Coordinates of C-alpha atoms in Angstrom, one line a residue:
M1 CA 0.0 0.0 0.0
E2 CA 1.3 3.4 -0.9
M3 CA 1.9 6.2 1.6
V4 CA 0.7 9.8 1.1
E5 CA 1.2 13.0 2.9
L6 CA -1.6 14.2 5.2
G7 CA -2.2 17.8 4.1
R8 CA 1.1 19.7 4.2
T9 CA 2.2 18.2 7.5
G10 CA 5.0 16.0 6.2
Q11 CA 3.3 13.1 8.0
Q12 CA 3.0 10.0 5.8
V13 CA -0.1 7.8 6.2
S14 CA -1.4 4.9 4.2
S15 CA -3.4 5.9 1.2
L16 CA -6.3 3.8 2.5
A17 CA -7.7 4.3 6.0
L18 CA -9.5 1.7 8.0
G19 CA -12.6 2.7 9.9
A20 CA -13.2 0.8 13.2
M21 CA -16.7 2.0 13.9
Q22 CA -18.3 -1.4 14.0
M23 CA -15.5 -3.1 16.0
G24 CA -16.7 -4.5 19.3
N25 CA -20.3 -4.6 18.4
A26 CA -21.5 -5.4 14.9
T27 CA -18.1 -6.9 14.3
D28 CA -17.1 -9.2 17.2
E29 CA -13.6 -8.9 18.7
P30 CA -12.1 -12.0 17.0
D31 CA -13.1 -10.7 13.6
S32 CA -12.1 -7.2 14.5
I33 CA -8.6 -8.5 15.3
R34 CA -8.5 -10.4 12.0
I35 CA -9.4 -7.2 10.1
L36 CA -6.8 -5.1 12.0
D37 CA -4.1 -7.6 11.5
R38 CA -4.8 -8.0 7.8
F39 CA -5.0 -4.3 7.2
T40 CA -1.6 -3.7 8.8
E41 CA -0.1 -6.7 7.0
A42 CA -1.1 -5.1 3.8
G43 CA 0.8 -1.9 4.7
G44 CA -2.1 0.0 6.2
T45 CA -1.2 2.5 9.0
F46 CA -4.2 4.9 9.2
I47 CA -6.9 3.7 11.6
D48 CA -10.0 5.7 12.6
T49 CA -12.4 5.4 15.5
A50 CA -14.5 7.6 17.8
D51 CA -15.5 7.8 21.5
C52 CA -19.2 7.2 20.6
Y53 CA -18.7 4.0 18.6
E54 CA -21.2 2.3 18.8
W55 CA -23.5 3.7 21.4
W56 CA -26.4 2.7 19.2
G57 CA -25.3 -0.9 19.3
F58 CA -27.4 -1.9 22.2
R59 CA -29.7 -0.3 24.8
G60 CA -27.8 1.6 27.5
S61 CA -24.5 1.6 25.7
R62 CA -22.2 4.7 26.1
G63 CA -20.0 3.7 23.2
G64 CA -16.2 3.2 23.6
Q65 CA -16.2 -0.4 22.5
S66 CA -14.3 0.3 19.3
E67 CA -11.6 2.2 21.2
E68 CA -11.3 -0.6 23.8
V69 CA -10.8 -3.2 21.1
L70 CA -8.2 -1.1 19.4
G71 CA -6.4 -0.5 22.7
R72 CA -6.3 -4.2 23.5
W73 CA -5.1 -5.0 20.0
M74 CA -2.3 -2.4 20.0
A75 CA -1.1 -3.5 23.5
D76 CA -1.1 -7.2 22.4
R77 CA 0.8 -6.4 19.1
G78 CA 3.1 -3.8 20.6
N79 CA 2.5 -1.7 17.5
R80 CA 1.3 1.7 18.7
D81 CA 4.2 3.5 17.2
R82 CA 3.4 2.1 13.8
I83 CA -0.2 3.2 13.8
F84 CA -1.5 6.6 12.8
L85 CA -4.4 6.7 15.2
A86 CA -7.4 8.9 14.8
T87 CA -10.3 9.3 17.1
K88 CA -13.1 11.9 17.6
G89 CA -15.1 13.7 20.3
S90 CA -18.3 15.7 20.6
G91 CA -20.6 13.1 19.0
L92 CA -21.8 11.1 22.1
P93 CA -25.4 12.0 23.0
T94 CA -26.5 12.6 26.5
H95 CA -27.6 9.4 28.1
D96 CA -31.4 9.0 28.1
D97 CA -33.5 5.8 28.0
A98 CA -35.4 7.5 25.2
L99 CA -32.4 7.1 23.0
W100 CA -33.8 3.6 22.2
A101 CA -37.2 2.6 21.2
A102 CA -38.9 -0.4 22.7
D103 CA -37.4 -2.7 20.1
G104 CA -33.9 -1.3 20.6
T105 CA -33.9 0.9 17.6
P106 CA -31.8 4.0 18.2
N107 CA -33.6 7.4 18.3
W108 CA -31.3 9.4 16.0
D109 CA -33.5 12.5 16.1
L110 CA -33.0 12.7 19.9
A111 CA -29.3 11.9 19.6
R112 CA -28.7 14.7 17.1
R113 CA -30.4 17.1 19.5
T114 CA -28.3 16.0 22.5
F115 CA -24.7 15.5 21.1
A116 CA -22.1 16.3 23.7
G117 CA -20.8 19.2 21.7
A118 CA -17.4 20.8 21.5
G119 CA -17.2 22.8 24.7
A120 CA -13.7 23.1 26.2
D121 CA -14.3 20.9 29.3
T122 CA -16.4 18.4 27.3
L123 CA -13.5 17.9 24.8
R124 CA -10.9 17.6 27.5
K125 CA -12.9 14.9 29.4
A126 CA -13.8 13.1 26.1
L127 CA -10.1 13.0 25.0
D128 CA -9.0 11.7 28.4
G129 CA -11.6 8.9 28.2
S130 CA -10.4 8.0 24.7
L131 CA -6.8 7.9 25.7
R132 CA -7.7 5.6 28.6
R133 CA -9.6 3.2 26.4
L134 CA -7.0 3.2 23.7
G135 CA -4.2 2.7 26.2
T136 CA -2.0 5.5 24.9
D137 CA -0.8 8.9 26.0
H138 CA -1.7 10.6 22.7
V139 CA -3.7 10.3 19.5
D140 CA -2.2 11.3 16.1
L141 CA -5.4 12.9 14.8
Y142 CA -8.3 14.2 16.8
Y143 CA -11.6 15.3 15.1
V144 CA -14.4 17.4 16.3
H145 CA -16.9 14.7 15.3
V146 CA -20.1 16.8 15.0
D147 CA -19.6 20.5 14.3
D148 CA -21.0 22.4 17.3
R149 CA -22.5 25.7 16.3
S150 CA -23.8 26.4 19.8
T151 CA -20.3 26.7 21.3
P152 CA -18.1 29.6 20.3
L153 CA -15.4 28.5 17.9
E154 CA -12.9 30.4 19.9
E155 CA -13.6 28.2 22.9
T156 CA -13.3 25.0 21.0
L157 CA -10.1 26.0 19.1
E158 CA -8.3 27.4 22.1
A159 CA -9.0 24.2 24.1
L160 CA -7.9 22.0 21.2
D161 CA -4.7 24.0 20.8
G162 CA -4.0 23.5 24.5
L163 CA -4.4 19.7 24.1
V164 CA -1.9 19.8 21.2
K165 CA 0.5 21.8 23.2
A166 CA 0.1 19.3 26.1
G167 CA 1.2 16.5 23.8
K168 CA -2.1 14.6 23.9
I169 CA -2.9 15.3 20.2
R170 CA -0.6 15.6 17.3
Y171 CA -3.0 16.9 14.6
L172 CA -6.5 18.2 14.5
G173 CA -9.4 17.5 12.2
W174 CA -13.1 18.4 11.8
S175 CA -16.1 16.3 10.6
N176 CA -19.6 16.8 9.4
V177 CA -19.0 20.5 8.8
R178 CA -20.1 23.3 6.4
T179 CA -17.5 24.9 4.1
W180 CA -18.1 28.4 5.6
R181 CA -17.3 27.0 9.0
L182 CA -14.0 25.6 7.7
E183 CA -13.1 29.0 6.5
A184 CA -14.0 30.6 9.8
I185 CA -11.9 28.0 11.7
K186 CA -9.0 28.7 9.4
Q187 CA -9.2 32.5 9.9
L188 CA -9.4 32.2 13.7
C189 CA -6.4 29.9 13.8
D190 CA -4.4 32.3 11.6
R191 CA -5.4 35.2 13.8
Y192 CA -4.6 33.7 17.1
G193 CA -1.8 31.3 16.2
W194 CA -3.9 28.3 17.2
T195 CA -3.3 24.8 15.8
A196 CA -5.4 24.5 12.6
P197 CA -7.1 21.3 11.3
V198 CA -5.2 19.3 8.7
A199 CA -8.0 16.9 7.8
V200 CA -11.7 17.1 7.2
Q201 CA -13.7 13.9 7.4
Q202 CA -16.9 13.9 5.2
Q203 CA -19.0 11.5 3.2
H204 CA -17.6 11.4 -0.3
S205 CA -17.8 9.0 -3.2
Y206 CA -17.5 8.8 -7.0
L207 CA -21.2 9.6 -7.7
R208 CA -22.0 13.2 -7.3
P209 CA -24.6 14.3 -4.7
N210 CA -28.1 15.1 -5.9
P211 CA -28.2 18.9 -6.5
S212 CA -31.3 19.2 -4.2
V213 CA -29.5 17.4 -1.2
D214 CA -28.7 19.7 1.7
N215 CA -26.6 17.5 4.0
V216 CA -23.8 18.9 6.2
S217 CA -21.9 15.6 6.0
I218 CA -21.8 15.2 2.2
V219 CA -19.0 17.0 0.2
G220 CA -20.3 19.2 -2.6
N221 CA -18.7 21.3 -5.3
E222 CA -18.1 24.3 -3.0
Q223 CA -16.3 22.2 -0.4
L224 CA -14.2 20.5 -3.1
D225 CA -13.3 24.0 -4.4
W226 CA -12.3 25.2 -0.8
L227 CA -10.2 22.1 -0.3
R228 CA -8.4 22.7 -3.6
A229 CA -7.6 26.2 -2.5
N230 CA -6.4 25.0 0.9
P231 CA -4.2 22.0 0.2
G232 CA -3.0 21.9 3.8
T233 CA -6.4 20.2 4.6
A234 CA -6.8 16.6 3.4
L235 CA -10.2 15.0 2.7
V236 CA -10.8 11.8 4.5
A237 CA -13.7 10.3 2.6
Y238 CA -16.0 8.0 4.6
S239 CA -18.6 5.8 2.9
P240 CA -16.6 5.9 -0.3
I241 CA -18.5 2.9 -1.8
L242 CA -21.9 3.9 -0.3
K243 CA -22.4 0.5 1.4
G244 CA -21.2 -1.4 -1.7
I245 CA -23.7 -0.2 -4.2
Y246 CA -21.2 -0.1 -7.1
D247 CA -21.0 -3.9 -6.9
N248 CA -24.7 -4.5 -6.3
V249 CA -26.9 -3.2 -9.1
A250 CA -30.0 -3.9 -7.1
K251 CA -28.9 -1.5 -4.4
R252 CA -28.0 1.4 -6.7
S253 CA -31.4 3.0 -6.6
Q254 CA -31.4 3.1 -2.8
F255 CA -29.0 6.0 -2.4
T256 CA -31.3 8.9 -3.5
D257 CA -28.8 11.4 -2.1
Y258 CA -26.6 10.5 -5.1
T259 CA -29.1 10.4 -7.9
G260 CA -28.8 13.1 -10.6
P261 CA -28.6 13.6 -14.3
D262 CA -25.2 12.0 -14.7
T263 CA -25.7 9.0 -12.3
D264 CA -26.3 6.5 -15.0
A265 CA -23.4 7.7 -17.1
R266 CA -21.0 7.5 -14.1
L267 CA -22.2 4.0 -13.2
A268 CA -21.8 2.8 -16.7
T269 CA -18.2 4.3 -16.8
V270 CA -17.3 2.5 -13.6
D271 CA -18.7 -0.8 -14.9
A272 CA -16.8 -0.4 -18.2
I273 CA -13.4 0.4 -16.5
A274 CA -14.0 -2.5 -14.1
G275 CA -14.2 -4.8 -17.1
E276 CA -11.0 -3.3 -18.6
T277 CA -9.0 -3.7 -15.4
G278 CA -10.4 -6.9 -14.0
A279 CA -11.3 -5.1 -10.8
T280 CA -14.7 -4.8 -9.2
P281 CA -16.7 -1.6 -9.5
N282 CA -16.1 -1.0 -5.8
Q283 CA -12.4 -1.4 -6.2
V284 CA -12.4 1.0 -9.2
V285 CA -14.2 3.7 -7.2
V286 CA -11.7 3.4 -4.3
A287 CA -8.8 3.4 -6.7
F288 CA -10.2 6.5 -8.4
L289 CA -10.5 8.3 -5.0
M290 CA -7.0 7.3 -4.0
A291 CA -5.7 8.8 -7.2
Q292 CA -7.1 12.3 -6.5
D293 CA -4.6 14.9 -5.3
S294 CA -6.5 18.1 -5.8
P295 CA -7.8 17.8 -3.2
R296 CA -5.9 14.9 -1.7
V297 CA -8.4 12.2 -0.8
V298 CA -7.9 9.3 1.6
P299 CA -10.8 6.8 1.3
L300 CA -11.9 5.5 4.7
I301 CA -13.3 2.0 4.4
G302 CA -15.3 0.3 7.2
P303 CA -15.6 -3.4 6.5
R304 CA -17.9 -5.3 8.8
T305 CA -16.3 -8.7 8.1
P306 CA -12.8 -9.9 7.1
E307 CA -14.3 -10.9 3.8
Q308 CA -15.4 -7.4 3.0
L309 CA -11.9 -6.2 3.7
E310 CA -10.4 -8.8 1.4
N311 CA -12.8 -7.5 -1.3
L312 CA -11.6 -4.0 -1.0
L313 CA -7.8 -4.3 -0.4
P314 CA -7.0 -5.0 -4.0
A315 CA -8.1 -1.5 -4.8
A316 CA -4.7 -0.4 -3.5
D317 CA -3.1 -2.3 -6.4
V318 CA -5.5 -1.0 -9.2
K319 CA -3.6 1.4 -11.4
L320 CA -5.9 3.4 -13.5
S321 CA -4.5 4.9 -16.6
A322 CA -4.5 8.6 -17.4
D323 CA -7.2 7.9 -20.0
Q324 CA -9.3 5.9 -17.5
L325 CA -9.0 8.6 -14.9
A326 CA -10.0 11.2 -17.4
R327 CA -13.1 9.2 -18.5
L328 CA -14.2 8.8 -14.9
S329 CA -13.7 12.5 -14.1
A330 CA -15.7 13.4 -17.3

């Protein structure tokens, strides 16, 4: 697996990142360990989690299971210094029995209204909890998981800068955020000399979002333009294969957020290039994203099973020609 620079930090990370969201819940610990071992054997170094993963997994959960699995795995393998470790804070909702319906279904509407937020004390406590579960004294990348517009940005940024200076965080990131907020964050960091984010984690794939979609988490043209103008901020793209729809024709109509006038043409081009390369459509999409450098894109895959990981790892070896990249882009 190739290595790429994260923003303009000089820090090299694997060109493919592994999302650990489901580890410890939807993916049991033995399978989680198999996935982690296989990813690192393949040259992967960039692993992503969050303090809230997966609070929605079962009634009464407060999350943290993913971080705990990662902590045990790193301690057992003795490989913490070889892992570029990312976690997140601000996304854990306030505990309330109403977070789960009678059948155990999570109440996402209530969760979104009661996220912990990015207040200074909240972030400090959240990070300390993450470090304890991960069994480490620092994380390499720490995201504000859910952009908090009720807390002054100055409070959040000053607190995060203090945590960087304290050695608990190496680099900062932001997730689920509007473009104008990224610009406001950049300007405040420039003004006060605070540590600026070097990564933004958003949902991004090969299909373009429906023009009518207004979703803070999905990258649109304006955000891509801002990222091109600010190459110090890398795009870490979660859900790059949209739950595998490129390989599953029956699922393609389910993602209405990504239906538009060019959807059929884009899917046809992916299918054609998959036939030319001998790769799967999912692998072609991941390879296409890995090839982007303006802005730099690091696809973040989240396999639930070892088999799903094996189906995606070959994307790292798919070499798309200049003609194929141009056809996909067009």
